[in-house]
Amino acid sequence: MLKLFFRNRKGNAELIGALIALPVLISLSLNPILMFLDLQKYSRLDEIAKAYIIKMETTGGLTPEDYGNLLNDLAGTGFDISQVKIDYTPYPVEFGEEVALKITVPLTMKRIVLIKAGGLSNDTIQATIGPYVSVSKKNLE
């Protein structure tokens, strides 16, 4: 039975060539998808920060209630709240003064790497959004 398998050497060479090319094709097709997913997560984080800087403009700083909602939004996006760092201007801020928001989160990026054993690379970076700075439009009087 084994002799029949190795009789056609041309077929074996094609099979071996396909097995060598398969990991390259998989990495070339899946890495852009993984990069797009990372970009979507970063973009969602940016959208959250922009929405909250607008809230801070209108309310005169980040209220404790809005801070809790911000944490809930970040958790809903999939970020680990225990590792999130938020620098913000707390409520109250007088009309015409600056309000600022900066969010730093660890972002894990997955890539398929042919050289590395196991083939999957997990790199964690500190993604920073902001600081977004605006002017308070809330008159506290």
Tab-separated table of C-alpha atoms in Angstrom:
chain	number	residue	atom	x	y	z
A	1	MET	CA	0.000	0.000	0.000
A	2	LEU	CA	2.800	2.412	0.885
A	3	LYS	CA	4.528	1.663	-2.444
A	4	LEU	CA	1.445	2.859	-4.306
A	5	PHE	CA	1.480	6.158	-2.411
A	6	PHE	CA	5.090	6.979	-3.264
A	7	ARG	CA	4.996	5.658	-6.864
A	8	ASN	CA	3.880	9.002	-8.336
A	9	ARG	CA	6.610	11.395	-7.216
A	10	LYS	CA	5.162	14.305	-9.172
A	11	GLY	CA	2.023	14.280	-7.044
A	12	ASN	CA	4.089	14.187	-3.872
A	13	ALA	CA	6.083	17.246	-4.903
A	14	GLU	CA	2.877	19.153	-5.606
A	15	LEU	CA	1.457	18.137	-2.241
A	16	ILE	CA	4.592	19.234	-0.411
A	17	GLY	CA	4.615	22.535	-2.337
A	18	ALA	CA	0.996	23.146	-1.390
A	19	LEU	CA	1.736	22.408	2.275
A	20	ILE	CA	4.596	24.905	2.220
A	21	ALA	CA	2.544	27.611	0.494
A	22	LEU	CA	-0.553	27.148	2.672
A	23	PRO	CA	0.770	28.948	5.810
A	24	VAL	CA	1.959	31.867	3.682
A	25	LEU	CA	-1.445	32.201	2.038
A	26	ILE	CA	-3.241	31.987	5.385
A	27	SER	CA	-1.071	34.686	6.960
A	28	LEU	CA	-1.443	36.951	3.932
A	29	SER	CA	-5.219	36.627	4.019
A	30	LEU	CA	-5.881	36.694	7.781
A	31	ASN	CA	-3.472	39.410	8.937
A	32	PRO	CA	-5.358	42.223	7.156
A	33	ILE	CA	-8.576	41.019	8.796
A	34	LEU	CA	-6.920	41.027	12.233
A	35	MET	CA	-5.531	44.520	11.575
A	36	PHE	CA	-8.983	45.758	10.554
A	37	LEU	CA	-10.495	44.409	13.793
A	38	ASP	CA	-7.822	46.220	15.834
A	39	LEU	CA	-8.511	49.408	13.915
A	40	GLN	CA	-12.240	49.074	14.595
A	41	LYS	CA	-11.611	48.751	18.334
A	42	TYR	CA	-9.344	51.820	18.314
A	43	SER	CA	-11.891	53.751	16.261
A	44	ARG	CA	-14.662	52.849	18.730
A	45	LEU	CA	-12.477	54.120	21.572
A	46	ASP	CA	-11.981	57.391	19.682
A	47	GLU	CA	-15.746	57.746	19.149
A	48	ILE	CA	-16.389	57.258	22.873
A	49	ALA	CA	-13.793	59.909	23.792
A	50	LYS	CA	-15.257	62.426	21.327
A	51	ALA	CA	-18.774	61.852	22.653
A	52	TYR	CA	-17.656	62.440	26.229
A	53	ILE	CA	-15.663	65.593	25.461
A	54	ILE	CA	-18.861	67.026	23.968
A	55	LYS	CA	-20.717	66.083	27.167
A	56	MET	CA	-17.971	67.746	29.178
A	57	GLU	CA	-18.357	70.948	27.142
A	58	THR	CA	-22.065	71.156	27.799
A	59	THR	CA	-22.064	70.110	31.458
A	60	GLY	CA	-18.910	71.931	32.548
A	61	GLY	CA	-16.610	68.981	33.183
A	62	LEU	CA	-16.997	65.251	33.687
A	63	THR	CA	-19.603	64.526	36.343
A	64	PRO	CA	-19.311	61.404	38.526
A	65	GLU	CA	-22.347	59.945	36.752
A	66	ASP	CA	-20.791	60.518	33.326
A	67	TYR	CA	-17.507	59.033	34.579
A	68	GLY	CA	-19.371	55.847	35.511
A	69	ASN	CA	-21.089	55.810	32.118
A	70	LEU	CA	-17.700	56.260	30.435
A	71	LEU	CA	-16.327	53.241	32.283
A	72	ASN	CA	-19.402	51.215	31.291
A	73	ASP	CA	-18.972	52.196	27.646
A	74	LEU	CA	-15.314	51.182	27.723
A	75	ALA	CA	-16.177	47.859	29.352
A	76	GLY	CA	-18.888	47.299	26.747
A	77	THR	CA	-16.308	47.793	24.006
A	78	GLY	CA	-14.154	45.058	25.527
A	79	PHE	CA	-11.478	46.967	27.419
A	80	ASP	CA	-10.279	45.854	30.856
A	81	ILE	CA	-11.454	48.640	33.181
A	82	SER	CA	-8.816	47.836	35.790
A	83	GLN	CA	-6.086	48.816	33.305
A	84	VAL	CA	-7.763	51.912	31.839
A	85	LYS	CA	-6.254	55.286	32.738
A	86	ILE	CA	-8.484	58.332	32.305
A	87	ASP	CA	-7.181	61.888	32.697
A	88	TYR	CA	-10.051	64.370	32.717
A	89	THR	CA	-11.281	67.712	33.972
A	90	PRO	CA	-13.770	67.086	36.784
A	91	TYR	CA	-17.069	68.920	37.169
A	92	PRO	CA	-17.584	71.911	37.818
A	93	VAL	CA	-15.715	74.127	35.386
A	94	GLU	CA	-16.661	77.769	34.827
A	95	PHE	CA	-17.863	79.064	31.474
A	96	GLY	CA	-14.965	79.650	29.060
A	97	GLU	CA	-12.419	77.469	30.876
A	98	GLU	CA	-10.797	74.428	29.318
A	99	VAL	CA	-12.020	70.869	29.715
A	100	ALA	CA	-9.763	67.985	28.688
A	101	LEU	CA	-10.082	64.224	28.278
A	102	LYS	CA	-7.356	61.646	27.656
A	103	ILE	CA	-7.899	57.880	27.717
A	104	THR	CA	-5.075	55.316	27.778
A	105	VAL	CA	-5.860	51.608	27.435
A	106	PRO	CA	-3.821	48.486	26.725
A	107	LEU	CA	-4.658	47.199	23.250
A	108	THR	CA	-3.689	43.639	22.343
A	109	MET	CA	-2.912	43.124	18.682
A	110	LYS	CA	-2.900	39.600	17.264
A	111	ARG	CA	-0.933	38.715	14.150
A	112	ILE	CA	-0.028	35.499	12.385
A	113	VAL	CA	3.759	35.188	12.210
A	114	LEU	CA	5.380	32.462	10.138
A	115	ILE	CA	8.794	32.660	11.799
A	116	LYS	CA	7.575	32.298	15.385
A	117	ALA	CA	6.719	28.872	16.755
A	118	GLY	CA	2.986	28.580	17.262
A	119	GLY	CA	2.341	31.092	14.511
A	120	LEU	CA	0.343	33.627	16.562
A	121	SER	CA	1.841	36.803	17.994
A	122	ASN	CA	0.094	38.820	20.721
A	123	ASP	CA	1.566	42.279	21.159
A	124	THR	CA	0.136	44.663	23.743
A	125	ILE	CA	0.549	48.407	23.246
A	126	GLN	CA	-0.702	51.370	25.232
A	127	ALA	CA	-3.245	53.080	22.982
A	128	THR	CA	-3.819	56.722	23.865
A	129	ILE	CA	-6.774	58.775	22.720
A	130	GLY	CA	-6.451	62.503	23.154
A	131	PRO	CA	-5.946	64.691	24.955
A	132	TYR	CA	-9.043	66.302	23.561
A	133	VAL	CA	-9.303	69.866	24.799
A	134	SER	CA	-12.332	72.114	24.483
A	135	VAL	CA	-13.971	75.059	26.204
A	136	SER	CA	-16.734	74.763	28.756
A	137	LYS	CA	-19.999	76.236	27.561
A	138	LYS	CA	-21.878	75.735	30.818
A	139	ASN	CA	-22.675	78.815	32.835
A	140	LEU	CA	-22.711	77.660	36.470
A	141	GLU	CA	-24.408	80.788	37.813
